[in-house]
mmCIF file of C-alpha atoms in Angstrom:
data_model
loop_
_atom_site.group_PDB
_atom_site.id
_atom_site.type_symbol
_atom_site.label_atom_id
_atom_site.label_comp_id
_atom_site.label_asym_id
_atom_site.label_seq_id
_atom_site.Cartn_x
_atom_site.Cartn_y
_atom_site.Cartn_z
ATOM 1 C CA MET A 32 114.437 29.897 5.786
ATOM 2 C CA LYS A 33 111.702 27.800 4.561
ATOM 3 C CA ASN A 34 109.151 29.872 6.338
ATOM 4 C CA ILE A 35 110.561 32.940 4.891
ATOM 5 C CA ALA A 36 110.363 31.513 1.308
ATOM 6 C CA ALA A 37 107.079 30.325 1.851
ATOM 7 C CA LEU A 38 105.902 33.771 3.067
ATOM 8 C CA ALA A 39 107.665 35.600 0.233
ATOM 9 C CA LEU A 40 105.803 33.073 -2.074
ATOM 10 C CA LEU A 41 102.559 33.689 -0.408
ATOM 11 C CA MET A 42 103.140 37.579 -0.799
ATOM 12 C CA ILE A 43 103.953 37.114 -4.475
ATOM 13 C CA VAL A 44 100.899 34.792 -4.937
ATOM 14 C CA THR A 45 98.578 37.276 -2.945
ATOM 15 C CA GLY A 46 100.002 40.278 -4.663
ATOM 16 C CA VAL A 47 99.375 38.712 -8.076
ATOM 17 C CA ALA A 48 95.894 37.900 -7.282
ATOM 18 C CA GLY A 49 95.162 41.039 -6.041
ATOM 19 C CA ALA A 50 96.579 43.029 -9.059
ATOM 20 C CA SER A 51 94.474 40.775 -11.308
ATOM 21 C CA SER A 52 91.220 41.861 -9.474
ATOM 22 C CA ALA A 53 92.324 45.868 -9.373
ATOM 23 C CA PRO A 54 90.047 47.951 -11.484
ATOM 24 C CA ALA A 55 91.490 48.858 -14.918
ATOM 25 C CA ILE A 56 92.690 52.238 -15.736
ATOM 26 C CA ASP A 57 92.730 53.797 -19.085
ATOM 27 C CA HIS A 58 95.202 54.343 -21.508
ATOM 28 C CA ILE A 59 96.780 57.677 -20.582
ATOM 29 C CA ARG A 60 99.803 59.555 -22.496
ATOM 30 C CA LEU A 61 99.955 63.240 -21.810
ATOM 31 C CA THR A 62 102.955 65.363 -22.828
ATOM 32 C CA PRO A 63 103.832 68.586 -20.888
ATOM 33 C CA GLY A 64 102.083 70.644 -23.057
ATOM 34 C CA GLU A 65 98.783 68.598 -22.685
ATOM 35 C CA ILE A 66 99.268 68.589 -19.089
ATOM 36 C CA ALA A 67 99.416 72.362 -19.286
ATOM 37 C CA ALA A 68 96.234 72.524 -21.214
ATOM 38 C CA LYS A 69 94.515 70.584 -18.602
ATOM 39 C CA ASP A 70 91.955 72.607 -16.258
ATOM 40 C CA ALA A 71 93.763 73.673 -13.118
ATOM 41 C CA GLY A 72 91.826 74.329 -9.998
ATOM 42 C CA GLY A 73 92.258 75.470 -6.269
ATOM 43 C CA ALA A 74 91.532 73.214 -3.424
ATOM 44 C CA GLY A 75 90.369 69.476 -4.169
ATOM 45 C CA ALA A 76 90.272 66.380 -2.608
ATOM 46 C CA GLY A 77 93.704 65.564 -1.001
ATOM 47 C CA THR A 78 94.726 68.991 -1.006
ATOM 48 C CA SER A 79 96.095 71.326 1.545
ATOM 49 C CA GLY A 80 93.499 74.011 0.300
ATOM 50 C CA VAL A 81 96.516 76.750 0.631
ATOM 51 C CA ALA A 82 95.355 79.668 -1.362
ATOM 52 C CA GLY A 83 97.174 80.086 -4.813
ATOM 53 C CA ILE A 84 98.249 76.318 -5.046
ATOM 54 C CA GLN A 85 96.606 74.987 -8.307
ATOM 55 C CA THR A 86 95.737 71.330 -8.474
ATOM 56 C CA THR A 87 95.361 69.608 -11.974
ATOM 57 C CA VAL A 88 93.908 65.752 -11.681
ATOM 58 C CA LEU A 89 96.164 63.655 -14.118
ATOM 59 C CA LEU A 90 94.415 60.334 -13.414
ATOM 60 C CA GLY A 91 91.327 59.160 -11.644
ATOM 61 C CA ASP A 92 89.242 61.097 -8.978
ATOM 62 C CA PRO A 93 90.997 61.476 -5.577
ATOM 63 C CA SER A 94 87.508 61.827 -3.964
ATOM 64 C CA LYS A 95 86.275 58.404 -5.144
ATOM 65 C CA PRO A 96 87.823 54.693 -4.655
ATOM 66 C CA GLY A 97 90.741 53.924 -7.170
ATOM 67 C CA LEU A 98 94.062 55.180 -8.127
ATOM 68 C CA TYR A 99 94.556 58.707 -8.736
ATOM 69 C CA THR A 100 97.499 61.119 -9.627
ATOM 70 C CA ILE A 101 97.179 64.700 -8.899
ATOM 71 C CA ARG A 102 99.725 67.675 -9.993
ATOM 72 C CA LEU A 103 99.949 70.353 -7.630
ATOM 73 C CA SER A 104 101.655 73.667 -8.646
ATOM 74 C CA ILE A 105 102.670 75.718 -5.486
ATOM 75 C CA PRO A 106 103.749 79.063 -5.596
ATOM 76 C CA ALA A 107 106.763 80.927 -4.297
ATOM 77 C CA ASN A 108 107.026 81.430 -0.373
ATOM 78 C CA ALA A 109 103.948 79.303 0.512
ATOM 79 C CA VAL A 110 103.568 77.351 3.778
ATOM 80 C CA ILE A 111 101.603 74.242 4.357
ATOM 81 C CA GLN A 112 100.713 73.488 7.961
ATOM 82 C CA ALA A 113 100.994 70.121 9.495
ATOM 83 C CA HIS A 114 97.956 67.934 8.176
ATOM 84 C CA ALA A 115 97.644 64.116 7.087
ATOM 85 C CA HIS A 116 95.724 62.291 4.633
ATOM 86 C CA ARG A 117 93.834 59.057 5.122
ATOM 87 C CA ASP A 118 95.519 56.986 2.096
ATOM 88 C CA ASN A 119 99.261 56.074 1.436
ATOM 89 C CA ARG A 120 100.875 58.414 -0.805
ATOM 90 C CA ALA A 121 103.853 58.647 -3.186
ATOM 91 C CA ALA A 122 105.264 62.031 -4.761
ATOM 92 C CA ILE A 123 107.811 63.030 -7.241
ATOM 93 C CA VAL A 124 109.139 66.860 -7.303
ATOM 94 C CA MET A 125 108.825 67.900 -10.908
ATOM 95 C CA SER A 126 110.415 71.280 -10.587
ATOM 96 C CA GLY A 127 111.483 73.745 -8.198
ATOM 97 C CA THR A 128 112.874 72.661 -4.727
ATOM 98 C CA TRP A 129 110.256 71.458 -2.198
ATOM 99 C CA TYR A 130 111.002 71.930 1.621
ATOM 100 C CA PHE A 131 109.288 68.695 3.198
ATOM 101 C CA GLY A 132 109.068 67.360 6.837
ATOM 102 C CA TYR A 133 107.250 64.917 9.012
ATOM 103 C CA GLY A 134 105.653 65.812 12.324
ATOM 104 C CA ARG A 135 102.561 67.246 13.710
ATOM 105 C CA MET A 136 103.957 70.966 13.943
ATOM 106 C CA ALA A 137 105.489 72.714 10.752
ATOM 107 C CA ASP A 138 108.804 73.440 11.735
ATOM 108 C CA PRO A 139 111.170 74.612 8.628
ATOM 109 C CA ALA A 140 114.175 73.267 10.533
ATOM 110 C CA ALA A 141 112.862 69.843 10.177
ATOM 111 C CA THR A 142 112.561 70.084 6.527
ATOM 112 C CA LYS A 143 114.424 67.941 3.887
ATOM 113 C CA PRO A 144 115.079 70.246 0.582
ATOM 114 C CA LEU A 145 113.814 67.842 -2.183
ATOM 115 C CA PRO A 146 115.150 69.074 -5.584
ATOM 116 C CA PRO A 147 113.681 68.093 -9.013
ATOM 117 C CA GLY A 148 113.416 64.249 -9.500
ATOM 118 C CA SER A 149 113.245 63.962 -5.630
ATOM 119 C CA PHE A 150 110.726 61.324 -4.325
ATOM 120 C CA TYR A 151 109.019 60.966 -0.902
ATOM 121 C CA THR A 152 105.968 59.135 0.593
ATOM 122 C CA GLU A 153 102.929 60.621 2.617
ATOM 123 C CA PRO A 154 102.172 57.546 4.668
ATOM 124 C CA GLY A 155 98.490 57.402 5.645
ATOM 125 C CA GLY A 156 97.704 59.168 9.073
ATOM 126 C CA VAL A 157 101.151 60.468 9.321
ATOM 127 C CA ALA A 158 101.432 64.186 9.608
ATOM 128 C CA HIS A 159 103.684 66.318 7.168
ATOM 129 C CA PHE A 160 104.116 69.645 6.126
ATOM 130 C CA ALA A 161 106.218 71.650 3.460
ATOM 131 C CA LEU A 162 106.808 75.087 2.363
ATOM 132 C CA THR A 163 108.486 76.879 -0.899
ATOM 133 C CA LYS A 164 110.972 79.728 -0.796
ATOM 134 C CA ALA A 165 112.092 82.028 -3.675
ATOM 135 C CA GLU A 166 110.886 79.462 -6.508
ATOM 136 C CA PRO A 167 107.522 77.911 -7.405
ATOM 137 C CA VAL A 168 107.261 74.114 -6.889
ATOM 138 C CA VAL A 169 105.358 71.463 -8.917
ATOM 139 C CA VAL A 170 104.593 67.999 -7.418
ATOM 140 C CA ASP A 171 102.985 64.972 -8.814
ATOM 141 C CA ILE A 172 101.149 62.890 -5.827
ATOM 142 C CA THR A 173 99.904 59.325 -6.600
ATOM 143 C CA GLY A 174 97.482 57.430 -4.012
ATOM 144 C CA PHE A 175 94.445 55.453 -3.715
ATOM 145 C CA GLY A 176 91.161 57.179 -3.020
ATOM 146 C CA PRO A 177 89.080 58.499 -1.544
ATOM 147 C CA THR A 178 91.669 60.861 0.005
ATOM 148 C CA ASP A 179 91.267 63.866 2.319
ATOM 149 C CA THR A 180 93.210 66.380 4.231
ATOM 150 C CA VAL A 181 92.948 66.632 7.915
ATOM 151 C CA TYR A 182 94.838 69.211 9.691
ATOM 152 C CA VAL A 183 96.640 68.607 13.100
ATOM 153 C CA ASN A 184 95.574 72.098 14.351
ATOM 154 C CA ALA A 185 92.017 72.840 12.799
ATOM 155 C CA ALA A 186 92.870 76.413 13.329
ATOM 156 C CA ASN A 187 95.404 76.130 10.495
ATOM 157 C CA ASP A 188 92.916 74.589 7.857
ATOM 158 C CA PRO A 189 92.171 77.480 5.247
ATOM 159 C CA ALA A 190 88.865 75.720 4.656
ATOM 160 C CA THR A 191 87.702 76.865 8.408
ATOM 161 C CA ASN A 192 84.174 76.930 7.185
ATOM 162 C CA SER A 193 83.843 73.427 5.650
ATOM 163 C CA PRO A 194 82.567 71.007 8.575
ATOM 164 C CA ARG A 195 84.828 67.971 9.646
ATOM 165 C CA GLN A 196 83.654 64.662 10.694
ATOM 166 C CA PRO A 197 84.114 64.193 14.410
ATOM 167 C CA GLY A 198 87.186 61.756 15.445
ATOM 168 C CA ARG A 199 89.034 62.421 11.725
ATOM 169 C CA HIS A 200 91.903 64.126 13.855
ATOM 170 C CA ASP A 201 92.193 60.528 15.306
ATOM 171 C CA ILE A 202 93.929 59.524 12.086
ATOM 172 C CA ILE A 203 96.826 61.733 12.551
ATOM 173 C CA ARG A 204 100.091 59.843 14.189
ATOM 174 C CA SER A 205 103.662 60.946 14.519
ATOM 175 C CA HIS A 206 106.391 59.728 12.145
ATOM 176 C CA SER A 207 109.645 59.356 13.664
ATOM 177 C CA ARG A 208 111.858 58.170 10.829
ATOM 178 C CA SER A 209 114.353 60.657 9.826
ATOM 179 C CA GLY A 210 114.477 61.499 6.095
#
């Protein structure tokens, strides 16, 4: 029991020390209208690159070291094939129903419907996939950059003419938890 308490104390102290050395972020308060007025673009760092998905950077720069938050606006009837990112990410479904699954192959039967207010994670190197049905979806994703997107099957990568670094597919691992 003493070892557990000592370990917990060490984790708290290490966490506090790490938090104090973390780079500061700007004060940001955005209303839904202000978010809607921000520039939205297509594919960017850490996005699937699927046509029709709009990306709005809310915080930071996902292509650089540091905390970032991106908003993805995904059209109806979109499919994002199995892929992974190098960083750990957490997400909240803001609107619509997002069908999300873990695995090396996009299987609609393996997705879980996530309605607005749902939370999920994208552990670094863990393959996952998603789709929308009859309604569009908005998802906010937060991670610690730089991030990337590596498709399990390179033929599924919408950016087929962009060079990939050798060995990047090695980061993808299986995720066996149900969810």
